[in-house]
mmCIF file of C-alpha atoms in Angstrom:
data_model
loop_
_atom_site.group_PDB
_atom_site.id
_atom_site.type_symbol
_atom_site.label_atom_id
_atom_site.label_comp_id
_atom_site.label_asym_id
_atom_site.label_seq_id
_atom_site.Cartn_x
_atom_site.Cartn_y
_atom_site.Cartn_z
ATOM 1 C CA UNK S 1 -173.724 -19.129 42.414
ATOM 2 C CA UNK S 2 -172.509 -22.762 41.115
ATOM 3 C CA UNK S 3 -176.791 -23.035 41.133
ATOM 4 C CA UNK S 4 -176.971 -20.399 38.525
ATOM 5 C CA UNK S 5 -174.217 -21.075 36.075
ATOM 6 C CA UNK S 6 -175.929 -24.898 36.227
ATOM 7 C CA UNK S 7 -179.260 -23.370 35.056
ATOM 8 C CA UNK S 8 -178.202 -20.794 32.756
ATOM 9 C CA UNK S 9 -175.482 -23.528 31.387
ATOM 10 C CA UNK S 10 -178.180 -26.253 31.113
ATOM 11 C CA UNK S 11 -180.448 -24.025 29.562
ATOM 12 C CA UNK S 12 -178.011 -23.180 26.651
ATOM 13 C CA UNK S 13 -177.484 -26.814 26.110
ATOM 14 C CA UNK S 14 -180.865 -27.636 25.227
ATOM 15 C CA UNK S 15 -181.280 -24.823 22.965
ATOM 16 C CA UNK S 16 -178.853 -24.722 20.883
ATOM 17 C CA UNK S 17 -178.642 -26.312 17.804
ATOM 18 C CA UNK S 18 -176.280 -26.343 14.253
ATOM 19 C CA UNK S 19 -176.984 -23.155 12.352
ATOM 20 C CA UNK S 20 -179.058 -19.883 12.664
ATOM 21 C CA UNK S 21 -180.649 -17.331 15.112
ATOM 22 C CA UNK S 22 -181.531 -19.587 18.598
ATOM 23 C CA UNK S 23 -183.990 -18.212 21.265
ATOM 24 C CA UNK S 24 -182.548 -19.552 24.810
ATOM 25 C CA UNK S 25 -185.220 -19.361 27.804
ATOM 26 C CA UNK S 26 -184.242 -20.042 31.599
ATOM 27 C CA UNK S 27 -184.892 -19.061 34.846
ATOM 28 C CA UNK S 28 -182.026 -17.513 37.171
ATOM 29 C CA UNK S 29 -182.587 -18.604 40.816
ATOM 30 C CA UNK S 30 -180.480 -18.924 43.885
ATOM 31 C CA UNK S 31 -179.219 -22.348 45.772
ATOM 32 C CA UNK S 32 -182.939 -22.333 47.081
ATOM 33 C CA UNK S 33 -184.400 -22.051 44.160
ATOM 34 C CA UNK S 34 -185.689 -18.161 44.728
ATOM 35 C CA UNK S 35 -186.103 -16.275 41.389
ATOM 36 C CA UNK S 36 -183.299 -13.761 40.947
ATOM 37 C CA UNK S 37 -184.555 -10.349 39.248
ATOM 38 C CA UNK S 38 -182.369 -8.138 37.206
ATOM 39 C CA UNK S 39 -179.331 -10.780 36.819
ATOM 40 C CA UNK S 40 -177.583 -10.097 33.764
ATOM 41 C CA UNK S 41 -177.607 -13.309 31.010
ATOM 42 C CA UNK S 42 -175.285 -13.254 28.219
ATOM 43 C CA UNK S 43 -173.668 -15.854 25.958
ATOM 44 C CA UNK S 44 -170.011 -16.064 26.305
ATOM 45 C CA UNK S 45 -168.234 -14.871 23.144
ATOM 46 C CA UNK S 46 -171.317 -12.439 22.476
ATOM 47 C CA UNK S 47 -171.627 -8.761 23.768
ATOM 48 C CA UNK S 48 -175.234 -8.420 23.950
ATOM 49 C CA UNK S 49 -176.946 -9.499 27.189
ATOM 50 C CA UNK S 50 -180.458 -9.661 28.955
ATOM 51 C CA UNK S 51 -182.241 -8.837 32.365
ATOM 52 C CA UNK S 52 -183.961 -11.465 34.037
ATOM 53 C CA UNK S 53 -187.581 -10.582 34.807
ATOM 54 C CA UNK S 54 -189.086 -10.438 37.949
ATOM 55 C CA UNK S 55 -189.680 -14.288 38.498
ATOM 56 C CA UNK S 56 -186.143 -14.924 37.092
ATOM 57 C CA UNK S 57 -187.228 -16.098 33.347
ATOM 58 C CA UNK S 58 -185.130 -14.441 30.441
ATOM 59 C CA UNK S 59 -184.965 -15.094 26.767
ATOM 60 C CA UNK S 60 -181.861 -14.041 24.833
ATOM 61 C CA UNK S 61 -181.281 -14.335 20.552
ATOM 62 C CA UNK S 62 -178.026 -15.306 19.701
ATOM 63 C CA UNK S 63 -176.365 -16.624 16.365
ATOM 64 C CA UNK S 64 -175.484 -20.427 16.858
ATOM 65 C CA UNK S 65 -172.236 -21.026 15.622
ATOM 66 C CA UNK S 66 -171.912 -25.049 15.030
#
């Protein structure tokens, strides 16, 4: 679990930047590294959310606030 907040977390980092729409991509896996299908992504503070695909791989829209 601490695997997947890491990648979703570090993913966000890189991606977001001072003002506008931002497209976020990641990958959801487990400690192993397995692709985790159908995991719900969402940025905190936001109420819309995405699926994870079947290899794990989302992309999500969000308004950067900065």
């Amino acid at each position: 679990m601490n695997k997947i907040i890491f990648v979703v977390a570090l993913s966000m980092l890189f991606s977001f930047s001072v003002m506008g729409q931002e497209l976020i991509r990641g990958k959801v896996v487990d400690k192993d590294g397995i692709p985790i299908p159908g995991a719900r992504v969402s940025v905190k503070g936001n109420d819309s959310f995405v699926l994870s695909q079947f290899d794990g791989s989302f992309s999500i829209i969000t308004d950067a606030t900065g």
